[in-house]
XYZ file of C-alpha atoms in Angstrom:
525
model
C 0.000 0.000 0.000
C 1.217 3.502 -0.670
C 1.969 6.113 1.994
C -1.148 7.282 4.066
C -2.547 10.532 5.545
C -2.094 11.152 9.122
C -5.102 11.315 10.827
C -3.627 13.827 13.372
C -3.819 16.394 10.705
C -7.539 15.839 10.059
C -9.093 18.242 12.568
C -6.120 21.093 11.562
C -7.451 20.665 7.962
C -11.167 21.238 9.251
C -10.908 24.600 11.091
C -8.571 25.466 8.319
C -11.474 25.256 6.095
C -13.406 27.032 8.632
C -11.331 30.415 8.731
C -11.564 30.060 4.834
C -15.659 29.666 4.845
C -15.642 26.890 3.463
C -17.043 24.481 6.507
C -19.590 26.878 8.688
C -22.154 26.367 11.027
C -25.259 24.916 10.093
C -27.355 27.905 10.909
C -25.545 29.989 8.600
C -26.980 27.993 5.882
C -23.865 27.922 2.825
C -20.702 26.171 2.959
C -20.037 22.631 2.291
C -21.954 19.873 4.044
C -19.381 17.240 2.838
C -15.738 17.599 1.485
C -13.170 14.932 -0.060
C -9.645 15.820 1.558
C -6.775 14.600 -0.413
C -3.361 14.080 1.552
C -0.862 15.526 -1.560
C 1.976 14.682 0.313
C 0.627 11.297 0.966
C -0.330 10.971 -2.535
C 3.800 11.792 -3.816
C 4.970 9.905 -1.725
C 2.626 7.029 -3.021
C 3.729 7.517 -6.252
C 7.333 7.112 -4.856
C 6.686 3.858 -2.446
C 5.423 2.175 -6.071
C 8.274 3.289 -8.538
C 11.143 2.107 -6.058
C 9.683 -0.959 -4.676
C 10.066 -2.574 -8.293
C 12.845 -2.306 -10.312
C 13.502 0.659 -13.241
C 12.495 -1.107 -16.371
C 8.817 -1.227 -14.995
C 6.302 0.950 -16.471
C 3.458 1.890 -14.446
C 0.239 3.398 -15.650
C -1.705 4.768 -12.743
C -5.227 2.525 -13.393
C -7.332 6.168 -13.710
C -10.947 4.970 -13.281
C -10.033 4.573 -9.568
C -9.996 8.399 -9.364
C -9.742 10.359 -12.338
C -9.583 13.678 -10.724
C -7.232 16.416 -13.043
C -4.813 16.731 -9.665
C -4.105 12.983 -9.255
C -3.843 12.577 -13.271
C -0.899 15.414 -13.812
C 1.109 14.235 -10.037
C 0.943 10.777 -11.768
C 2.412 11.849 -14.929
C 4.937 13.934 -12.916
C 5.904 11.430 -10.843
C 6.864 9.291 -14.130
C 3.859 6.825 -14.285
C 1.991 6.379 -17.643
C -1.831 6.055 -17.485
C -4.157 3.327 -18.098
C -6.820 4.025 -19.597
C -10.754 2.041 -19.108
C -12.651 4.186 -22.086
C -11.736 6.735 -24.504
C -12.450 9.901 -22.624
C -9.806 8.748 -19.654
C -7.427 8.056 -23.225
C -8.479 11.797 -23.630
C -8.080 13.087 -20.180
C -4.934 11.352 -20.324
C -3.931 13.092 -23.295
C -5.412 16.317 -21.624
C -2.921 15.876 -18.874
C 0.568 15.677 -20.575
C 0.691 11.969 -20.898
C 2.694 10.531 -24.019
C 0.734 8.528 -25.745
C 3.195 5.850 -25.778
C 2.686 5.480 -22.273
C -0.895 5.167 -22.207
C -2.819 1.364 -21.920
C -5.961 1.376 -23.413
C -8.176 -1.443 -22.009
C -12.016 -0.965 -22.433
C -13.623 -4.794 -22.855
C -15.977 -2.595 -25.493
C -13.630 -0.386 -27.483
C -15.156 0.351 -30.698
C -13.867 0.909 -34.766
C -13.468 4.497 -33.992
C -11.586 4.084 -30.780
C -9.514 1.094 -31.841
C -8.610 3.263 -35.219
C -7.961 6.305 -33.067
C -5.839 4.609 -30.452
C -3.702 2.839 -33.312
C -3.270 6.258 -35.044
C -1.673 7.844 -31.872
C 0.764 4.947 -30.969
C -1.289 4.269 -27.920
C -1.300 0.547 -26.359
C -3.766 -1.614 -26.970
C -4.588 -4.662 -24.552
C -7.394 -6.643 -26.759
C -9.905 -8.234 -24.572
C -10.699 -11.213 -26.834
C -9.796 -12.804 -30.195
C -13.134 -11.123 -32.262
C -11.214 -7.553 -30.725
C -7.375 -9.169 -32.744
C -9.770 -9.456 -35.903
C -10.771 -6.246 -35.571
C -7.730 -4.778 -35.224
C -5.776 -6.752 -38.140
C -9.316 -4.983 -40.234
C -8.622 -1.564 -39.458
C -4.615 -1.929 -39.592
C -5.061 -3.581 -43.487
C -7.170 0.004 -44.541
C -4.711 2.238 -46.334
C -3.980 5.098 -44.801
C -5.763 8.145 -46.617
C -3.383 10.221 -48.128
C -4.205 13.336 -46.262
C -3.387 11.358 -42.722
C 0.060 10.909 -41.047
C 1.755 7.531 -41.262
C 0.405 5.698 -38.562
C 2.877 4.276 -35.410
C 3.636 1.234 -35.272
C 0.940 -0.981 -33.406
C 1.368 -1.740 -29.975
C -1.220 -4.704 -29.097
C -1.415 -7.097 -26.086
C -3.742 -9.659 -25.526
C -5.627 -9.850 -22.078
C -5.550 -13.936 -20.496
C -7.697 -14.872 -18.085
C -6.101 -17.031 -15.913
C -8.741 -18.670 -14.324
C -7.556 -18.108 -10.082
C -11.619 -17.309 -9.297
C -13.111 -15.662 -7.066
C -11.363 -13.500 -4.118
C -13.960 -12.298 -0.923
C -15.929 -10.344 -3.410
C -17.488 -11.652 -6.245
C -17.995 -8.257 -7.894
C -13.969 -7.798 -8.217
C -13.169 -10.911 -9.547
C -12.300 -10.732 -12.743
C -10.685 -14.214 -13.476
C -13.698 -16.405 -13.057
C -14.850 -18.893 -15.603
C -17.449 -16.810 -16.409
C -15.895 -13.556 -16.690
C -16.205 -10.774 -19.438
C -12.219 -10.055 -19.614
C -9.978 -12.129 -21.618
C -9.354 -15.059 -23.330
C -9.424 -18.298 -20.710
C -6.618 -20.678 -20.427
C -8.860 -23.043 -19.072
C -6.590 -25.776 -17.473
C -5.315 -23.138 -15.128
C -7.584 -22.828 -12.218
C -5.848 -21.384 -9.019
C -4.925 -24.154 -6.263
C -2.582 -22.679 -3.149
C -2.265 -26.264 -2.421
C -0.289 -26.910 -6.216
C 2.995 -25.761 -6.405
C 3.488 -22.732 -9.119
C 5.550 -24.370 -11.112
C 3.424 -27.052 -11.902
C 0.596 -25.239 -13.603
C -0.549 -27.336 -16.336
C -0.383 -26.358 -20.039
C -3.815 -25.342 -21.754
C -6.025 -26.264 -24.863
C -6.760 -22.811 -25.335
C -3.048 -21.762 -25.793
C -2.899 -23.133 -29.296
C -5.324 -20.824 -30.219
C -3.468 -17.532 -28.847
C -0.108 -18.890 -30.895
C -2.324 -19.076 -33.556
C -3.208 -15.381 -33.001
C 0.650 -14.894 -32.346
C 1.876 -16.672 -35.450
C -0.975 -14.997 -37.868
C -0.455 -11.150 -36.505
C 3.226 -10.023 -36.362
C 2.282 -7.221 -34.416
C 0.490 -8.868 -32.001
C 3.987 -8.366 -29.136
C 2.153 -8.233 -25.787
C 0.345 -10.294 -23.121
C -1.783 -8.744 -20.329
C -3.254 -10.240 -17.161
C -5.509 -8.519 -14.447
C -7.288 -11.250 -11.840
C -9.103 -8.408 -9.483
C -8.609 -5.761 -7.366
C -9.943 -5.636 -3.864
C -10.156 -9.075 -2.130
C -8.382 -10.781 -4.286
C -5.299 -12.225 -2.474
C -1.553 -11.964 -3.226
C -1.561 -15.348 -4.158
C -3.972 -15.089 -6.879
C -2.415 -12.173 -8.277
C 1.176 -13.855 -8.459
C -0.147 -17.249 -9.811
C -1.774 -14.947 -12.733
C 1.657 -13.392 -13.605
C 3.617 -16.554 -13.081
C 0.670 -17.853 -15.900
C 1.395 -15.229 -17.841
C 5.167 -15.231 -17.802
C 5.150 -19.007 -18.555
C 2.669 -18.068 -21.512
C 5.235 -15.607 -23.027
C 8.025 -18.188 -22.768
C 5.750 -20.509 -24.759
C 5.102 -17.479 -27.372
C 8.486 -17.189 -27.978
C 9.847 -20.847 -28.375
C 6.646 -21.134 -30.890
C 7.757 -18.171 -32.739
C 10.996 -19.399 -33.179
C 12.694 -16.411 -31.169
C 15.879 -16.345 -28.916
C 15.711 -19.794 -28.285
C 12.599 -19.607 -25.856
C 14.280 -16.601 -23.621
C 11.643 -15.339 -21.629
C 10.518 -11.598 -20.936
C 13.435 -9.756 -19.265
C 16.342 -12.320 -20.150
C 17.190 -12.118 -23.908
C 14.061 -10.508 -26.048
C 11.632 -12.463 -27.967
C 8.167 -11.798 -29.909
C 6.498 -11.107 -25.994
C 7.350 -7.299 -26.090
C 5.319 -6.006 -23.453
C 4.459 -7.749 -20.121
C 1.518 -6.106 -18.412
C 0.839 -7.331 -14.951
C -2.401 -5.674 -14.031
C -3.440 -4.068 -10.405
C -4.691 -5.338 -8.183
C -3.397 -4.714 -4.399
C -5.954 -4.401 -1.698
C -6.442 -2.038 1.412
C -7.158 -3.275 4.932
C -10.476 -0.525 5.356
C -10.327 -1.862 9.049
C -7.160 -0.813 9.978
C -4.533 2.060 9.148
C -1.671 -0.416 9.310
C -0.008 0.046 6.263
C -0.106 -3.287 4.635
C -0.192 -4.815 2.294
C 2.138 -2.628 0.623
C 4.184 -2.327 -2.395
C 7.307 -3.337 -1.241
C 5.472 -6.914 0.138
C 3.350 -7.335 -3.085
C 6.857 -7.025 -5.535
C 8.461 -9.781 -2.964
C 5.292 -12.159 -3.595
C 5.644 -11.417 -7.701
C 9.449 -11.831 -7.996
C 9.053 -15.299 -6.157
C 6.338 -15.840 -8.688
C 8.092 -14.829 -11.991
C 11.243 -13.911 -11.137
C 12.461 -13.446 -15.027
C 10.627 -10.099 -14.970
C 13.013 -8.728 -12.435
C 16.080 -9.659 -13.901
C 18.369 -6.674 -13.843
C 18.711 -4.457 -17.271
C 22.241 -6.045 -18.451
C 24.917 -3.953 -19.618
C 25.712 -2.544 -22.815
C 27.105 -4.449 -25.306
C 31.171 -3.901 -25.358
C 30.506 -1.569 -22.531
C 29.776 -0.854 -18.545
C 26.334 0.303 -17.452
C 23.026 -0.058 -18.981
C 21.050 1.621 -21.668
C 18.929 3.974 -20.732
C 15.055 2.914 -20.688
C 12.412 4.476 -22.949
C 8.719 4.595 -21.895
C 9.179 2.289 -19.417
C 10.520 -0.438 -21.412
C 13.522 -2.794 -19.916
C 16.642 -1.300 -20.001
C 19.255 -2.628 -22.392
C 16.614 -4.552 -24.335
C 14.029 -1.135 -25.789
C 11.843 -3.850 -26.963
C 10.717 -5.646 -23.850
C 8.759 -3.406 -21.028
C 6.797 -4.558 -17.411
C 3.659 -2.598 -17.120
C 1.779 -2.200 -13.665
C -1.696 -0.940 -13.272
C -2.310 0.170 -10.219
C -5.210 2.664 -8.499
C -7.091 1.720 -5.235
C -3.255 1.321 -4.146
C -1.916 4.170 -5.009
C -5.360 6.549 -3.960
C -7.452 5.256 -1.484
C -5.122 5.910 1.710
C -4.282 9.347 0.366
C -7.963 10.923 1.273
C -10.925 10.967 3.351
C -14.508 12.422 3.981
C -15.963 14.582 6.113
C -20.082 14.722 6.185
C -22.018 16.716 8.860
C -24.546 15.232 10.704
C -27.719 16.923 10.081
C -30.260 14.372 12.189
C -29.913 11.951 14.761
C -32.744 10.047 16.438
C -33.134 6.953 18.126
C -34.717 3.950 16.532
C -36.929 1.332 17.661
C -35.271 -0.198 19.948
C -35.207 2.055 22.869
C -34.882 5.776 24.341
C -32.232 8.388 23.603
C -30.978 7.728 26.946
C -28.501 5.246 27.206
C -25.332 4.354 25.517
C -26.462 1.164 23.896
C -29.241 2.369 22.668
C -29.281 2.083 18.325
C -29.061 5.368 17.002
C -29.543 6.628 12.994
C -28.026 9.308 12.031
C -27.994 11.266 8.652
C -25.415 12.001 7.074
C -25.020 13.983 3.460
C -22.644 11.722 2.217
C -24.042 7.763 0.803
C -24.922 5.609 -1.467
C -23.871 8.440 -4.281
C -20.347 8.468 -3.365
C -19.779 5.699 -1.108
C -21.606 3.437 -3.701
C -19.924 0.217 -3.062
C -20.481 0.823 0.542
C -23.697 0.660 0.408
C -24.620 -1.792 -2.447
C -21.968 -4.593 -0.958
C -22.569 -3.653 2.634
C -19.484 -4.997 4.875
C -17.147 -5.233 2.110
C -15.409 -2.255 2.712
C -15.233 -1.935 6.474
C -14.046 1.923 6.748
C -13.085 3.386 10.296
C -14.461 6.449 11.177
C -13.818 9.354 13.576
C -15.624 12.066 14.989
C -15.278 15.678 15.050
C -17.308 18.996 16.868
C -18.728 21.765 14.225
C -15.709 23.298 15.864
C -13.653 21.278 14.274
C -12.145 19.620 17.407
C -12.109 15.771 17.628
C -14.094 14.028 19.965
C -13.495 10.460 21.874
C -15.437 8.115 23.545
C -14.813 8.872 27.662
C -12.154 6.604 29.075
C -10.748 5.682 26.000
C -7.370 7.097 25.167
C -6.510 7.576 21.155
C -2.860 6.295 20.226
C -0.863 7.385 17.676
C -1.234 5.679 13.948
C 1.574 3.743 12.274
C 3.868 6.433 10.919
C 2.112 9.156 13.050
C 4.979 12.049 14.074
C 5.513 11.523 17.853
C 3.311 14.112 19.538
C 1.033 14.715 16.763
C -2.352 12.949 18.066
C -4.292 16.504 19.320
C -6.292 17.095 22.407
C -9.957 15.608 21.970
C -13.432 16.394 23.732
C -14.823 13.344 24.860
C -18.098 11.874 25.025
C -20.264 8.933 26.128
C -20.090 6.171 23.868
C -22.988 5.717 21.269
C -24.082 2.699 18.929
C -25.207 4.058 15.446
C -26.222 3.437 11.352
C -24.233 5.921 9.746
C -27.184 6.648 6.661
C -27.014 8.712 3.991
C -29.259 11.374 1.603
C -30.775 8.874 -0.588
C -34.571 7.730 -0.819
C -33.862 4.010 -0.409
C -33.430 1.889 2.576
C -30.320 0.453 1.248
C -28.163 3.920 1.820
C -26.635 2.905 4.599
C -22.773 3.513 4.972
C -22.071 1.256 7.860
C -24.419 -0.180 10.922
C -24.175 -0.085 14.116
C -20.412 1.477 14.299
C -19.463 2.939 17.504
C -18.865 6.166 18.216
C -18.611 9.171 20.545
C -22.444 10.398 21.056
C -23.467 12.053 17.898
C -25.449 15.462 17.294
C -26.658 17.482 14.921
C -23.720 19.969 13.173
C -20.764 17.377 14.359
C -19.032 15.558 11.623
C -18.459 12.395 10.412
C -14.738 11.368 9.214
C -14.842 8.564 6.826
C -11.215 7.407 7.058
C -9.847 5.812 3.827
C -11.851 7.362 0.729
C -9.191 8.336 -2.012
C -9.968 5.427 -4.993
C -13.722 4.633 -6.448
C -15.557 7.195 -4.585
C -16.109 10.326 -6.666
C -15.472 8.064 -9.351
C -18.248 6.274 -8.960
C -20.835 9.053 -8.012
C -24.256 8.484 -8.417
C -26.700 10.794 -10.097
C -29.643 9.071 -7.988
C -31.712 11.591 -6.122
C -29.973 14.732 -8.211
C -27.071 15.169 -5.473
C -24.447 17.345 -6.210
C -21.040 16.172 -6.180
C -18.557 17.048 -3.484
C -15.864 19.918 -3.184
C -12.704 18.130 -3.131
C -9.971 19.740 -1.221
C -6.277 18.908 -1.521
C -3.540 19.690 1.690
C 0.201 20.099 2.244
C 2.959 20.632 4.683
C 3.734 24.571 4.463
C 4.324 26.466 1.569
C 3.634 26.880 -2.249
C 1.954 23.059 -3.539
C 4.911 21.379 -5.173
C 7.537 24.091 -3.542
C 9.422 24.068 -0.434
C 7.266 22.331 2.770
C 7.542 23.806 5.819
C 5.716 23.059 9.244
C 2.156 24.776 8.767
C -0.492 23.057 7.012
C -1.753 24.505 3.241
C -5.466 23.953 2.293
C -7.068 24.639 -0.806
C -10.560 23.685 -2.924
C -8.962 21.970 -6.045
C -12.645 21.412 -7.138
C -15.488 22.900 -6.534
C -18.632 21.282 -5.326
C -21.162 20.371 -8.404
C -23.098 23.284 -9.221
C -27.010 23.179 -9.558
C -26.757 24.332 -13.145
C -24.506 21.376 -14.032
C -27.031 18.586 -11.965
C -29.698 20.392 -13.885
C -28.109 20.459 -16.889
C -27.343 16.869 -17.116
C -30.941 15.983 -16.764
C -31.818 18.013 -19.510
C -33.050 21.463 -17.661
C -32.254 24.970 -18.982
């Protein structure tokens, strides 16, 4: 997992936003009911825990549909990631953003002609999600070129296996089940912990991708992706070590470099893309699993792909690598695809309370007694939440309209892991409370988390949603005409992307929804 906020800096950021008008009181009826808080020193330094926990030749493409936000898209780019892209208009807001197109994946299951053509024109990768996808291709790459259009790049085109590991905790994630939409099967490769790795079986299937190999020369990459959250490490190295043996097979079959595999001495396999994948532990702040652990687990798995670039020929040192690709050999590149990593510990949420009342099962009075109270933050941007309820099992804090945090009585708050010594503030403290966190939305269903416990809760206080950075705002709903959130960024002192100092920098990077727009998109004037 990538570097994470400190919660210790949560409350500063709130008051901050207070002196700014941005958070007031209730009664004063403006400022923001709910705000997503992004961490941009957490988020650098996430970019940084990725890039040198696997070796140089890698190319990683920040997986954008986890949070496509403008901010996150150009710190990605600046940090030296590429961009993968899950439709055309995240190709474009790629594009928008400074990314080379050579460093862009493209990997929609449903790209069309016009995409597929207009991909291919740009140099973009392609990862094809299924053989009819290769036709397709080879139809629009044997058009001539019209003779007012510039010569087109040479092709770039993977082809996306599905492994076959199955299902992780949550069915909606996996993406290598038997009957899943992405990628061709190898279907004599289910997942087994109890089999060794090295004795995964050969597949019926694979004639047919050497077939695709042998008939399309420029058919030079292989792509896996098995899932993202809930999905284990082991099913995300047994997928790579599938795929690396695949490309070996690819290149014996094609005749090239006597069977060398990816990383060791070239062959037709010229890209190697690894997919995402890595989980968060919602329940805890513990930083793990984590980069560094998940490239251990894959090296074990594959370890061809981390050979070391080797040196120039009749020289010392290495070449130097371009767009990612493995030093000393331009033709062969890793690609990683990561986003819930790299975001979702980076950011959190802040919704006031604007209700609280006591349901059926008792009085206000007494601790135990189940509370509901309403927040304005649900099922439209904590839509997994909600629709796979206990799936993502976020902590959550408590803070005054002040601004000040608050604690249960008795119950002293330690410092995170990687929390400066010192840093955990002075809280209020209150008697303990047992409450459904629900949101804005007119079903029963928009319910963040049940009976969580918490400090008393009441109206004007709000609710910190620890843990928010990936597929939230990326996944708003339009359900109920909500508007989406202002999303704020902070820093350590100084100019963003200048010299930090002590004192904490806030700033609106973008503005809640306005009316017009919600309106707008529903056809109003």
């Amino acid at each position: 997992m990538a570097a994470a906020y400190k919660s210790s800096k949560v409350g500063a950021v709130l008051r901050t936003l207070q002196k700014q008008g941005v958070l007031q009181p209730s009664e004063a009826r403006k400022g923001e009911d709910v705000i997503l808080a992004y961490d941009l020193d957490a988020l650098e330094a996430g970019f940084r825990s990725l890039t040198e926990a696997f070796p140089a030749h890698f190319l990683h493409c920040y997986a954008m549909k986890a949070a496509p936000m403008g901010f996150i898209v150009e710190k990605a780019i600046q940090a030296g990631l590429g961009i993968e892209a899950a439709s055309i208009l995240e190709v474009e807001n790629a594009l928008l953003h400074g990314c080379q197109p050579a460093n862009i994946v493209f990997d929609s299951p449903a790209k069309t002609f016009r995409e597929l053509d207009y991909a291919l024109s740009l140099g973009i990768h392609i990862n094809a999600n299924t053989f009819e996808e290769i036709d397709r291709i080879a139809s629009i790459l044997s058009e001539p070129t019209p003779s007012h259009a510039p010569p087109r790049y040479p092709p770039s085109v993977g082809l996306r296996i599905n492994p076959l590991v199955g299902e992780g905790t949550i069915a909606a994630l996996s993406v290598a089940t038997a009957t899943s939409k992405f990628g061709v099967p190898l279907s004599s490769c289910s997942y087994d912990p109890s089999t060794p790795i090295e004795n995964i079986p050969s597949s019926s299937s694979k004639d047919r991708i050497l077939g695709a190999f042998r008939k399309y020369p420029w058919l030079t990459g292989l792509h896996v992706h098995v899932g993202s959250q809930g999905i284990s490490m082991g099913q995300l190295a047994h997928g790579v070590r599938v795929l690396s043996l695949l490309a070996i097979d690819v290149d014996k079959a094609m005749g090239m470099e006597d069977g060398g595999g990816p990383g060791e001495s070239g062959g037709r396999v010229r890209t190697m893309d690894l997919g995402g994948g890595l989980g968060v532990d919602y329940a805890s702040p513990r930083n793990s699993p984590n980069f560094t652990e998940l490239a251990a687990t894959l090296k074990r798995a594959a370890p061809s792909l981390f050979l070391p670039p080797p040196a120039q020929e009749g020289g010392k040192g290495s070449v130097e690598p371009q767009s990612g690709c493995s030093a000393g050999h331009p033709r062969i590149r890793v690609v990683t695809e990561f986003g819930r990593g790299l975001t979702v510990r980076t950011a959190w949420l802040a919704s006031r309370v604007e209700y609280v009342f006591a349901n059926a099962d008792g009085g206000l009075e007494g601790a135990e007694t189940l509370r509901t109270a309403i927040l304005h933050a649900g099922a439209d941007i904590l839509l997994r939440e909600c629709y796979l309820p206990g799936r993502f099992p976020h902590r959550f804090s408590l803070y005054s309209e002040a601004g000040q945090g608050v604690a249960v009585e008795g119950e002293e708050e330690g410092e995170e892991e990687g929390e400066e010594e010192g840093m955990v503030e002075a809280r209020l403290t209150r008697r303990p409370g047992r409450f459904n966190l629900a949101g804005p939305l007119c079903f029963a269903g928009d319910v963040i988390a049940k009976g969580v416990r918490l400090p008393l809760l009441t109206s004007g206080d709000w609710v910190v949603v620890h843990d928010v950075g990936g597929y939230t705002l990326a996944l708003f709903s339009r359900y109920c005409s909500r508007s989406a959130p202002a999303v704020v960024g902070y820093w350590k002192g100084g100019e963003e992307g200048g010299e930090r100092g002590e004192e904490i920098q806030v700033r609106v990077l973008q503005a809640r929804e306005t009316e017009k727009s919600v309106l707008g998109f529903w056809g109003g004037r």
